[in-house]
PDB file of C-alpha atoms in Angstrom:
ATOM      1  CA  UNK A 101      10.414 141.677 137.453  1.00  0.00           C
ATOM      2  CA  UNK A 102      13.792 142.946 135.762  1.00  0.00           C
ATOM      3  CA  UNK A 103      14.566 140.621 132.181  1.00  0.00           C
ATOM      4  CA  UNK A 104      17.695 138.881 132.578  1.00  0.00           C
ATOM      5  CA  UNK A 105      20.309 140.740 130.554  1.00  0.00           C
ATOM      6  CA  UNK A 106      22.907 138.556 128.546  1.00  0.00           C
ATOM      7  CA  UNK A 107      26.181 138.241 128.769  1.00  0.00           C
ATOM      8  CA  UNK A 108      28.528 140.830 127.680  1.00  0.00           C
ATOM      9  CA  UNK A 109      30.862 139.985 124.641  1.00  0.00           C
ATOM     10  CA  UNK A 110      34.129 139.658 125.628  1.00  0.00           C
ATOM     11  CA  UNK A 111      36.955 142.033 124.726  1.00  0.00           C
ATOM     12  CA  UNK A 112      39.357 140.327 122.229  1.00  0.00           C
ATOM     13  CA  UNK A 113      42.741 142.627 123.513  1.00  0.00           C
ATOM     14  CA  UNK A 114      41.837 141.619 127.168  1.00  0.00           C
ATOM     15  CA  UNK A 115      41.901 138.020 125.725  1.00  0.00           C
ATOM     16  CA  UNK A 116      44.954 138.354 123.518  1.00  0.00           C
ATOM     17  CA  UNK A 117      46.797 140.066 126.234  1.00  0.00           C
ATOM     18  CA  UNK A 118      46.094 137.402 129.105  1.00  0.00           C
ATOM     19  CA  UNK A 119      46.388 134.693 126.836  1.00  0.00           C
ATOM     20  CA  UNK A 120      50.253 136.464 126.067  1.00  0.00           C
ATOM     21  CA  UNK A 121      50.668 136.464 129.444  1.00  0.00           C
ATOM     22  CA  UNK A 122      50.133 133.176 129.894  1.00  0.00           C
ATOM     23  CA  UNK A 123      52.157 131.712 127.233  1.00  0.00           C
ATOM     24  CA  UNK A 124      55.271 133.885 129.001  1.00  0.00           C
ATOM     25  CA  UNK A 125      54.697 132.391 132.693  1.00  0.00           C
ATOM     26  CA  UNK A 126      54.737 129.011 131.173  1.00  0.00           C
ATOM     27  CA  UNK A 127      57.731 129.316 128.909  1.00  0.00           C
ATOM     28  CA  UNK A 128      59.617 130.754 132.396  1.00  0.00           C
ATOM     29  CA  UNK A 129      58.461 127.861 133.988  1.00  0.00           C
ATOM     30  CA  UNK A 130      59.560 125.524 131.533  1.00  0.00           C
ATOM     31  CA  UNK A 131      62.968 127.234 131.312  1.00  0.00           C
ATOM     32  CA  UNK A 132      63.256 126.983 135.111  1.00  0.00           C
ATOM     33  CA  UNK A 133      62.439 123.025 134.778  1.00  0.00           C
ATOM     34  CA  UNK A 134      65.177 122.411 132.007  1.00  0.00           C
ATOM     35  CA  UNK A 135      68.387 124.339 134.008  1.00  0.00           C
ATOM     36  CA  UNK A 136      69.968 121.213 134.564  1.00  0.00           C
ATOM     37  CA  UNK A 137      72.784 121.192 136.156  1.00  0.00           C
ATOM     38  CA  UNK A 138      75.843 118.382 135.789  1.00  0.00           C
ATOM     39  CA  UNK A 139      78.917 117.050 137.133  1.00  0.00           C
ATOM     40  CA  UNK A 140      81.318 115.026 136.335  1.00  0.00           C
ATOM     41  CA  UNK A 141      85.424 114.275 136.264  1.00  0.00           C
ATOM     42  CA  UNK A 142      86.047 116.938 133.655  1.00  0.00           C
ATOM     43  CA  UNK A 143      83.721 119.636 135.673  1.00  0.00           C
ATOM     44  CA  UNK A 144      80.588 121.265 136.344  1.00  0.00           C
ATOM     45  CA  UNK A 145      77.955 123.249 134.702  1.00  0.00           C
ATOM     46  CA  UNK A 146      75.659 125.295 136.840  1.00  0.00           C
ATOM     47  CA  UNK A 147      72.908 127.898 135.820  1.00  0.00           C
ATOM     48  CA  UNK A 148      72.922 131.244 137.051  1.00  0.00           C
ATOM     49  CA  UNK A 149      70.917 134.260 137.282  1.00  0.00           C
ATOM     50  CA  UNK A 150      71.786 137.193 134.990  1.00  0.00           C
ATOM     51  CA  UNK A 151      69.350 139.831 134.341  1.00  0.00           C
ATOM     52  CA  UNK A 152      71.558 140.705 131.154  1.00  0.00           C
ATOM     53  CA  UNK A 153      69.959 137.587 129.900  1.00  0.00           C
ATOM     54  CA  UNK A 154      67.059 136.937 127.425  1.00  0.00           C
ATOM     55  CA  UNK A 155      65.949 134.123 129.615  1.00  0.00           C
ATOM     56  CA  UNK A 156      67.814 135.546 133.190  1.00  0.00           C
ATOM     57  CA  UNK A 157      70.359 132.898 133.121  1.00  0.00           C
ATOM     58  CA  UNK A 158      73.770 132.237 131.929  1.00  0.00           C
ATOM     59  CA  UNK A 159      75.237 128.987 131.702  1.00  0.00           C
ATOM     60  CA  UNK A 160      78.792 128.551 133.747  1.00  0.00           C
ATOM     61  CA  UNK A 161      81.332 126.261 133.206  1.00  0.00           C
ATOM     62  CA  UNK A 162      83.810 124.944 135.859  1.00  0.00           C
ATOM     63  CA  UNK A 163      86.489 122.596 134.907  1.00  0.00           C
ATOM     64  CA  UNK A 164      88.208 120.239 137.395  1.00  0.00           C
ATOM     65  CA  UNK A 165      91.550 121.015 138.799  1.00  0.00           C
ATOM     66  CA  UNK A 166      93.310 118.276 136.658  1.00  0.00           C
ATOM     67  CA  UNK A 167      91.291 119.554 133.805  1.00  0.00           C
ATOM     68  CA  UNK A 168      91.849 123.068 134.188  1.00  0.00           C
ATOM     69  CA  UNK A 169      95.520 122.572 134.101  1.00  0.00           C
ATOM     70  CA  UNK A 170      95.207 120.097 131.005  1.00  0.00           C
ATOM     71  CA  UNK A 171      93.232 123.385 129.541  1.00  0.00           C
ATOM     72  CA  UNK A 172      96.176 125.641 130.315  1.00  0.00           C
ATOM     73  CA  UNK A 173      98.803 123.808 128.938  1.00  0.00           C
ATOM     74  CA  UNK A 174      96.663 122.612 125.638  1.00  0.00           C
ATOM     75  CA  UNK A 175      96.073 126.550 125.106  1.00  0.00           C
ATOM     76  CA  UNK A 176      99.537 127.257 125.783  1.00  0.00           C
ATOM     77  CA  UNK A 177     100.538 124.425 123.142  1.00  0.00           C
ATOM     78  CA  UNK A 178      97.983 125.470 120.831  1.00  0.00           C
ATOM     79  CA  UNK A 179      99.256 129.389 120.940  1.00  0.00           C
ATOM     80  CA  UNK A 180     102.955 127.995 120.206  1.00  0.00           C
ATOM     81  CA  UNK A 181     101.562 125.941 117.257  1.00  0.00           C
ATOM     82  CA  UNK A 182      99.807 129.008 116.078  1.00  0.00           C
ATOM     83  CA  UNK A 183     102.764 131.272 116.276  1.00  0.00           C
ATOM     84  CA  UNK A 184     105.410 128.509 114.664  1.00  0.00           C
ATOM     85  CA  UNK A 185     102.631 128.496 112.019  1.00  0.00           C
ATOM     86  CA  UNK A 186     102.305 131.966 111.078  1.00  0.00           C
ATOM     87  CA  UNK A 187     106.250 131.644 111.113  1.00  0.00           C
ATOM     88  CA  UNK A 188     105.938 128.776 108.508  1.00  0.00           C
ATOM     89  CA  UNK A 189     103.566 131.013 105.979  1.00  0.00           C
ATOM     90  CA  UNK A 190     107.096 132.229 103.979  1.00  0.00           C
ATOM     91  CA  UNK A 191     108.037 128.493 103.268  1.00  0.00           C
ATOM     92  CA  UNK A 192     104.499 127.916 102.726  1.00  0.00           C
ATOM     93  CA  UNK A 193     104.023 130.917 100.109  1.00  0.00           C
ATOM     94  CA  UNK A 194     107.370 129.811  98.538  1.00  0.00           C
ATOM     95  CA  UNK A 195     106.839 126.278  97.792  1.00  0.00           C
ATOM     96  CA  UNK A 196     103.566 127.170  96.110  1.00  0.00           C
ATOM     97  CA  UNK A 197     104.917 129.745  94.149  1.00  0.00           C
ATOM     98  CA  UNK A 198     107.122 127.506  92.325  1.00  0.00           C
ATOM     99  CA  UNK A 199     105.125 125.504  89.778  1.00  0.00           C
ATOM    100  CA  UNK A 200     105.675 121.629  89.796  1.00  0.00           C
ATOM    101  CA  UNK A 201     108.270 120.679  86.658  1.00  0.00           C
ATOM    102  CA  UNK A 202     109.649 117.830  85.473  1.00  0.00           C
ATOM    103  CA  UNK A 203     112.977 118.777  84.615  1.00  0.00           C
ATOM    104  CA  UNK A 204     115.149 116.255  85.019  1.00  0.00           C
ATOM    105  CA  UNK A 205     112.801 113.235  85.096  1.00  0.00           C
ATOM    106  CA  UNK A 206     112.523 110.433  82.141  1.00  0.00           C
ATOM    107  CA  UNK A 207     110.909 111.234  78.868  1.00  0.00           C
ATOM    108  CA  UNK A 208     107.121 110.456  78.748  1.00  0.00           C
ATOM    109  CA  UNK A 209     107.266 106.498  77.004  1.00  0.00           C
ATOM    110  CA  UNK A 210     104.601 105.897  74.106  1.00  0.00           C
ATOM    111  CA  UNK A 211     104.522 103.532  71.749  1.00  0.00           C
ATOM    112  CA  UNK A 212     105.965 104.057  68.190  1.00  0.00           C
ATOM    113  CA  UNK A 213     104.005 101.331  65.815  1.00  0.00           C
ATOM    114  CA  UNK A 214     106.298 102.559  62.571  1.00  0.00           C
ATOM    115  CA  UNK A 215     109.447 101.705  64.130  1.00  0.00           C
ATOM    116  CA  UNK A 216     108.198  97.995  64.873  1.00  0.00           C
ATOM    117  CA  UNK A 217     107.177  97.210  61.019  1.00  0.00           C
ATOM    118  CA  UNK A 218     107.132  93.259  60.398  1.00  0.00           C
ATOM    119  CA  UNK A 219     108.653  92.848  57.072  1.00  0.00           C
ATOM    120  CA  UNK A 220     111.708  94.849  58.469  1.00  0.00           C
ATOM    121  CA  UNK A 221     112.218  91.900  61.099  1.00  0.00           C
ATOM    122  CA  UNK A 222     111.686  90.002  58.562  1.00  0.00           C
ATOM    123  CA  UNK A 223     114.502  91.537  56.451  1.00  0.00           C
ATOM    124  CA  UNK A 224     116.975  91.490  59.309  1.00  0.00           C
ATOM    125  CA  UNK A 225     116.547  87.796  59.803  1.00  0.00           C
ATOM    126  CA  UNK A 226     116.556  87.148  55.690  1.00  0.00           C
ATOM    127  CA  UNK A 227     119.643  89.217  55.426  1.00  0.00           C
ATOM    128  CA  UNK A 228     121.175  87.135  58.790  1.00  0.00           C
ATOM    129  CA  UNK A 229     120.691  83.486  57.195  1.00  0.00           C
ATOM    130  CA  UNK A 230     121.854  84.628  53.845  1.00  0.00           C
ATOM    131  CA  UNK A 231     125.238  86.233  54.989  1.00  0.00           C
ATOM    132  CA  UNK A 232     126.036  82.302  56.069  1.00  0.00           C
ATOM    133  CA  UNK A 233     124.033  80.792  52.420  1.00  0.00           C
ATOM    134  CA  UNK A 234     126.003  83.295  50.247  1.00  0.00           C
ATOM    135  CA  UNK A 235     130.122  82.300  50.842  1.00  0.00           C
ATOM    136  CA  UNK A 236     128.829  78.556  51.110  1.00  0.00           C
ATOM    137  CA  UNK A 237     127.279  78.437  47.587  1.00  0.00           C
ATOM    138  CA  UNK A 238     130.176  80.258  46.240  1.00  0.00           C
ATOM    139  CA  UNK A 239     132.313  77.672  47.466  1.00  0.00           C
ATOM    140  CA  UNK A 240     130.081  75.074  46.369  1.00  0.00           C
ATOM    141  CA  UNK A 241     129.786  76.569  43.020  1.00  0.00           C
ATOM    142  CA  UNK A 242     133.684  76.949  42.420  1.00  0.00           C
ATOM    143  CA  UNK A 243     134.332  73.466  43.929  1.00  0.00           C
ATOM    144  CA  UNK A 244     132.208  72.309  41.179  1.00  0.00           C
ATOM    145  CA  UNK A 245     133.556  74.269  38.273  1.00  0.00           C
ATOM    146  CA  UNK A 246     137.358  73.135  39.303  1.00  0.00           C
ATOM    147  CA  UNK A 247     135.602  69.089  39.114  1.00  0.00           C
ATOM    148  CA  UNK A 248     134.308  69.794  35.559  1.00  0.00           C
ATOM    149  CA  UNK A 249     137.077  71.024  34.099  1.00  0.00           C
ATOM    150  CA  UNK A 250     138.911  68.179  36.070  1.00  0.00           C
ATOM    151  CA  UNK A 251     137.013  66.234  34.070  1.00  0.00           C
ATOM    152  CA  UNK A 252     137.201  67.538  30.751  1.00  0.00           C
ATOM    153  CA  UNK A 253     133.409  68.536  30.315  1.00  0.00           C
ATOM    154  CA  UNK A 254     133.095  71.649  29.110  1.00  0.00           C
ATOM    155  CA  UNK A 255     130.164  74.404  30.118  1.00  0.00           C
ATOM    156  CA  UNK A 256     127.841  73.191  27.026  1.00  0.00           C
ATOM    157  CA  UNK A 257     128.008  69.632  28.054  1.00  0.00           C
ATOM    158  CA  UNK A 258     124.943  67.547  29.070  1.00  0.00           C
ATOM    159  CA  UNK A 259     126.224  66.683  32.474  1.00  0.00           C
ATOM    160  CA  UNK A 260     127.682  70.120  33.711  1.00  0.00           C
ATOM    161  CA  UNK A 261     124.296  71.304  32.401  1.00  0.00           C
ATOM    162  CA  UNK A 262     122.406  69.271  34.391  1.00  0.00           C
ATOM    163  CA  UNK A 263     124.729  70.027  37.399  1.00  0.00           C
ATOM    164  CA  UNK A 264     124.476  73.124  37.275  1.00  0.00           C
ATOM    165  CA  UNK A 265     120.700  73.202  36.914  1.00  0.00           C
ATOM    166  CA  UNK A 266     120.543  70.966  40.261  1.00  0.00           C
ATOM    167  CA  UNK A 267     123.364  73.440  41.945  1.00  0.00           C
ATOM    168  CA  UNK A 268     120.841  75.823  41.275  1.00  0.00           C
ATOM    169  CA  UNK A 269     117.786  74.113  42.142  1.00  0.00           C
ATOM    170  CA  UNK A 270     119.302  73.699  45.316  1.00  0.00           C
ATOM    171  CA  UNK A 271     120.498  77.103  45.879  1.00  0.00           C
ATOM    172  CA  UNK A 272     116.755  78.200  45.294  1.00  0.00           C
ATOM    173  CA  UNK A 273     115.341  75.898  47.849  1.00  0.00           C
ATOM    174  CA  UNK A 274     117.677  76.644  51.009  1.00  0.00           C
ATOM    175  CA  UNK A 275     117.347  80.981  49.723  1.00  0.00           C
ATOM    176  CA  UNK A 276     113.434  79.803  49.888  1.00  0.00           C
ATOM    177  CA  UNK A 277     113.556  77.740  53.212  1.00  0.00           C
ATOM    178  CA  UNK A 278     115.386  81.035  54.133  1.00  0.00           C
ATOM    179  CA  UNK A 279     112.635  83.252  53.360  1.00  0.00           C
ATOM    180  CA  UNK A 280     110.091  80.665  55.154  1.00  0.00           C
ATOM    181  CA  UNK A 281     111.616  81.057  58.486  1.00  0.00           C
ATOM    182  CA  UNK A 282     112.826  84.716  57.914  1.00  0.00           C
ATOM    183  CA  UNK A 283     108.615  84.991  57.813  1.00  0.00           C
ATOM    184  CA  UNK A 284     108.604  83.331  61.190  1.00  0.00           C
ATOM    185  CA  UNK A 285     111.481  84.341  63.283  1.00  0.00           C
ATOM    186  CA  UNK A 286     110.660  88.326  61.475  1.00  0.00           C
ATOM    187  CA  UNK A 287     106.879  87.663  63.331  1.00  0.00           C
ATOM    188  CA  UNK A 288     108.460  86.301  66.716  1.00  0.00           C
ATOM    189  CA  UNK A 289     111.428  88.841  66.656  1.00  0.00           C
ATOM    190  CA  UNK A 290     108.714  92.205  66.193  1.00  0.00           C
ATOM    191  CA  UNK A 291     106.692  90.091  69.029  1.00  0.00           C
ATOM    192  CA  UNK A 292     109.611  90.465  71.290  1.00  0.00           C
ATOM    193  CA  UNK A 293     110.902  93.536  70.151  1.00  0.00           C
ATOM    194  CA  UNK A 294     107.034  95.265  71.225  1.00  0.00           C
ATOM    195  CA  UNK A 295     107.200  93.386  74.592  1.00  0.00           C
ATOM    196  CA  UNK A 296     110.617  94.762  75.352  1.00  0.00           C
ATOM    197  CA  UNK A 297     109.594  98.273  74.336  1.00  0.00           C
ATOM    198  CA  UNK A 298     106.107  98.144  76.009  1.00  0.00           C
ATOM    199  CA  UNK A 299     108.381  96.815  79.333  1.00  0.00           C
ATOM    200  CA  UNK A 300     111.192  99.570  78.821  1.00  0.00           C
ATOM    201  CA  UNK A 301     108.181 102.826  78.175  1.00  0.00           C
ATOM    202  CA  UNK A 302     106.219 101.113  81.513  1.00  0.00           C
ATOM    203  CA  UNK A 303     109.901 101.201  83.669  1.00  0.00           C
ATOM    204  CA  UNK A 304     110.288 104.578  82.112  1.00  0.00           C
ATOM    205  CA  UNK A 305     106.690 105.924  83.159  1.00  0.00           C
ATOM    206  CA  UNK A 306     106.589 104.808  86.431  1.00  0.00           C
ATOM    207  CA  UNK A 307     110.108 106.751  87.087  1.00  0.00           C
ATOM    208  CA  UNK A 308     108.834 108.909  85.790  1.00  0.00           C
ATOM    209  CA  UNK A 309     105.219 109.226  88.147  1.00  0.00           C
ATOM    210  CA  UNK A 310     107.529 108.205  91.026  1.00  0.00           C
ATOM    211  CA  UNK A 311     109.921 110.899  90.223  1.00  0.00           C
ATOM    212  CA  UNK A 312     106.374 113.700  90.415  1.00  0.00           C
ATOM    213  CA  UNK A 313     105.144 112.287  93.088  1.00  0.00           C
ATOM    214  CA  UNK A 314     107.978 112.682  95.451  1.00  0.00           C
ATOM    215  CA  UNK A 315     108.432 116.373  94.153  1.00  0.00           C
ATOM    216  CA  UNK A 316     105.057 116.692  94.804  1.00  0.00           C
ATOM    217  CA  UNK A 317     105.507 115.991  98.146  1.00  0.00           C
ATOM    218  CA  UNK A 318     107.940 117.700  98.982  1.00  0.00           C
ATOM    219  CA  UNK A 319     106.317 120.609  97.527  1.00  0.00           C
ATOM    220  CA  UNK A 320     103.410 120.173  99.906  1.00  0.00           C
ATOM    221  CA  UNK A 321     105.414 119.321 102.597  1.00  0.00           C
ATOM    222  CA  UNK A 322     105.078 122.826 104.034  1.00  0.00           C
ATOM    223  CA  UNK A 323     101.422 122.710 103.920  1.00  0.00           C
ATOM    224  CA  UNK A 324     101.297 119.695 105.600  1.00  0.00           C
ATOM    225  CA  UNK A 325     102.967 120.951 108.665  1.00  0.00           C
ATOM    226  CA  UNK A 326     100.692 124.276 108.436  1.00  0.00           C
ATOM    227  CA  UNK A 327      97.990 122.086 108.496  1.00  0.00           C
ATOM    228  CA  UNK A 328      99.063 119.824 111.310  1.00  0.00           C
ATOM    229  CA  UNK A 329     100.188 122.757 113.414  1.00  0.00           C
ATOM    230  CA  UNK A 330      96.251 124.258 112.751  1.00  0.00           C
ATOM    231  CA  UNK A 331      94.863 121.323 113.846  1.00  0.00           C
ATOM    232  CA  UNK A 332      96.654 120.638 117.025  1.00  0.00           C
ATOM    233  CA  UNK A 333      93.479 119.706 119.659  1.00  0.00           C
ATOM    234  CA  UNK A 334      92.399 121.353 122.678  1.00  0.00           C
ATOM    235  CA  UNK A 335      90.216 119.899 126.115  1.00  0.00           C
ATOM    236  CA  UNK A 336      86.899 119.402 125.856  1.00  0.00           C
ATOM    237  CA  UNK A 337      84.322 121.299 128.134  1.00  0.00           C
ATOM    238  CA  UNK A 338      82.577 119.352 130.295  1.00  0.00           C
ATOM    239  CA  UNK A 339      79.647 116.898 128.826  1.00  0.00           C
ATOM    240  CA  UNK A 340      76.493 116.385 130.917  1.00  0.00           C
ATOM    241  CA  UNK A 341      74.781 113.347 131.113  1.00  0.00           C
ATOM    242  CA  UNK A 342      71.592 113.194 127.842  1.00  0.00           C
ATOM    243  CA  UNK A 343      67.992 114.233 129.677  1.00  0.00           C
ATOM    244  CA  UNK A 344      64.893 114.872 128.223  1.00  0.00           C
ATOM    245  CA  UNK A 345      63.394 118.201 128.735  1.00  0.00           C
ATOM    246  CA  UNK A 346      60.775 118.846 130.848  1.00  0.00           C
ATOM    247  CA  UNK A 347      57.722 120.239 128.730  1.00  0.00           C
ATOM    248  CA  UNK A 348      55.046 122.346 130.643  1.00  0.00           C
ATOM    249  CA  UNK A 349      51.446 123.108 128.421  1.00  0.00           C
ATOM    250  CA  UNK A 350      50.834 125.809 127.770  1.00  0.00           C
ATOM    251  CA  UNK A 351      47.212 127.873 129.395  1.00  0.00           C
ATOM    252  CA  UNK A 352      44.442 127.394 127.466  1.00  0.00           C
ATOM    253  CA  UNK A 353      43.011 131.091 127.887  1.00  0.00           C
ATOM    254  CA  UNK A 354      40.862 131.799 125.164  1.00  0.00           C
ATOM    255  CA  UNK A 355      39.441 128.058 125.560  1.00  0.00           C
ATOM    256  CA  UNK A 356      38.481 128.618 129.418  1.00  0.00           C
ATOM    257  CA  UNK A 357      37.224 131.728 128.030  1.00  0.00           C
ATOM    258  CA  UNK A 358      35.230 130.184 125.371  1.00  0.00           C
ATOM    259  CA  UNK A 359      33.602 127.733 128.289  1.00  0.00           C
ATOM    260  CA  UNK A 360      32.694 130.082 130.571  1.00  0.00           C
ATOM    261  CA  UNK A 361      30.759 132.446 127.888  1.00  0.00           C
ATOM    262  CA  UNK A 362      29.406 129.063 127.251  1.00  0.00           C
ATOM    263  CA  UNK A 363      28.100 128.729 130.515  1.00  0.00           C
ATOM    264  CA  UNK A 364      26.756 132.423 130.749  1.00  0.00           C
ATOM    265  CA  UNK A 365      24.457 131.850 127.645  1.00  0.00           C
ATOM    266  CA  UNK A 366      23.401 128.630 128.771  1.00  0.00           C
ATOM    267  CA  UNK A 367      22.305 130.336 132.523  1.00  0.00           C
ATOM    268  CA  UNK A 368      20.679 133.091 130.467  1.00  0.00           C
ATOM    269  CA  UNK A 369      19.104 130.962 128.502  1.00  0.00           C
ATOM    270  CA  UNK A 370      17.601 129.247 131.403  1.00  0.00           C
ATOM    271  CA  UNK A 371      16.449 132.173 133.305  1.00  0.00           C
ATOM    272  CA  UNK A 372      14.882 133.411 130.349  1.00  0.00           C
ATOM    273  CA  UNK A 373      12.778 130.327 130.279  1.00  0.00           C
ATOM    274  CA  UNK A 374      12.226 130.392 133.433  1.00  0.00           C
ATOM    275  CA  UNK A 375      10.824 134.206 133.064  1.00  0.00           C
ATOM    276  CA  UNK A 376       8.923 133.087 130.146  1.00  0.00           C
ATOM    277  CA  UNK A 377       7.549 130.038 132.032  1.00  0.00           C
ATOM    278  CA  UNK A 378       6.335 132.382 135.005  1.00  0.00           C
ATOM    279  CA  UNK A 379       4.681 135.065 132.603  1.00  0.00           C
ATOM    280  CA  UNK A 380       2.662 132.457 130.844  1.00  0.00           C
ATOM    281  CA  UNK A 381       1.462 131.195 134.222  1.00  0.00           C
ATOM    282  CA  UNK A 382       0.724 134.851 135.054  1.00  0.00           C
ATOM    283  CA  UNK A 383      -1.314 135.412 132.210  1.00  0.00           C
ATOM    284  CA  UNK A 384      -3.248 132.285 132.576  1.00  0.00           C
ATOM    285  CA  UNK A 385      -4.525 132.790 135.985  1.00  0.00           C
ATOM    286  CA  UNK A 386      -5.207 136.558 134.993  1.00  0.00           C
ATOM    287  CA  UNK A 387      -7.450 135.019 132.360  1.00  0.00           C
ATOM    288  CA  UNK A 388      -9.506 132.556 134.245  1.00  0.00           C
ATOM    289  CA  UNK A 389      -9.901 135.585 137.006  1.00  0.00           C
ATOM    290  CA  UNK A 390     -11.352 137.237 134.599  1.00  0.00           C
ATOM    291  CA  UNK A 391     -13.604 134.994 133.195  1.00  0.00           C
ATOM    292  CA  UNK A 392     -15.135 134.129 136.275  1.00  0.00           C
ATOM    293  CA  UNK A 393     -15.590 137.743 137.006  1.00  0.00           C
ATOM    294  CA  UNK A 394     -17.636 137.808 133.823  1.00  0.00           C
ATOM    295  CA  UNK A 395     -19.460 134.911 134.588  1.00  0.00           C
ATOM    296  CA  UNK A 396     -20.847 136.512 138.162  1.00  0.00           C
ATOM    297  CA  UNK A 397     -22.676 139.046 136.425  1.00  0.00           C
TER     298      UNK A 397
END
């Protein structure tokens, strides 16, 4: 009786190799799956084969006849918008090769905190109420001296010293009720003097930003129209409807592989028990043969 032999190892390129050719057949056939075709208003979209391919297909695109001719005249449009634009590059280049100025527009407005000094508001408005106090005293003052000597007092006499000390007593109080409200009106005159100037330099700026802005935009203007004349749209191609692909698994080579050496060692296994079994029982009866042999004698 032959011993069972065990099974042979198996050869790893053999394995690679199918297991490569495996992985091919079922990327084909998950290609194959996923060539969906679609139609629609716009068009159609159909799969063809081209050996030229990677995959053997190309992808063709078939627009409707009210598309197609929406295609034709958008290209045409578009070419005309392309040509007017390259015509439009000299005004373009022009316009932004002559730097923005601002020749011509208001002086920046700032605020100049020496020229709004109080106490020189509050000069102004002294010097104002005076110019009225001055010629009245001085008429006051020679209206009084042309009394006294009506009168007969002369200057070293008790009464046209005491009127004169209350002539001037006066004239003190109304130059120093002057000065009081000179204080004031100086404080409320610089108040209204700042909010006129801060009014007048805002006015001034915003001309000013208004005045940029529109030379601004007319510098860009060219641009603009480049730009627009770029983006002038074209038809879309056609849009099939959203599926989800089709996904085939891939062969499990080297696993089937793996089971069926399983199941070689596991048969060899078992027939070498088995041939183990059977020699035992062969050399067991060959024992008791002989020992009954022995016995005979």
């Amino acid at each position: 009786m032959s011993k069972p032999r065990p099974p042979a190892a198996p050869d790893p390129v053999q394995l690679a190799n199918a297991q490569g050719a495996a992985n091919t057949a079922t990327a084909r056939e998950q290609q194959r799956l996923n060539l969906i075709g679609t139609s629609g208003p716009q068009g159609t979209t159909r799969y063809v084969a081209d050996p030229t391919q990677p995959g053997g297909y190309r992808q063709e695109t078939t627009l409707s006849p009210g598309e197609q001719q929406n295609y034709d005249r958008s290209t045409s449009v578009y070419g005309g918008a392309l040509d007017t634009a390259g015509q439009q590059i000299g005004r373009v280049n022009d316009a932004l090769g002559r730097p923005l100025n601002t020749e011509g527009l208001p002086e920046l407005q700032g605020f100049d905190a020496p020229n709004f000094d109080r106490q020189r508001f509050e000069d102004s408005v002294y010097a104002s109420q005076t110019r009225r106090l001055d010629p009245q005293f001085d008429r006051m003052e020679r209206s009084q001296d042309a009394r006294l000597a009506a009168q007969g007092l002369g200057a070293n006499s008790e009464a046209t010293r005491n009127l004169r000390q209350d002539f001037a007593r006066d004239r003190t109080d109304a130059y120093g009720e002057a000065a009081n409200r000179a204080i004031q009106a100086g404080g409320d005159e610089q108040s209204r003097a700042i909010q006129q100037a801060i009014a007048g330099g805002t006015f001034g700026n915003q001309a000013r930003t208004q005045g940029l802005q529109e030379r601004a935009y007319v510098q860009n203007q060219p641009l603009a129209q480049l730009q627009a004349l770029l983006g002038t749209g074209q038809v879309g191609m056609p849009q099939g409807v959203q599926y989800t692909p089709t996904a085939v698994g891939q062969t499990d080579v080297l696993g089937a592989n793996q089971l069926s050496i399983g199941q070689q060692n596991a048969n060899y296994q078992a027939r070498m028990g088995q041939q183990t079994a059977l020699m035992n029982g062969l050399f067991q009866l060959g024992g008791a043969a002989i020992g009954t042999m022995g016995g005979g004698r």
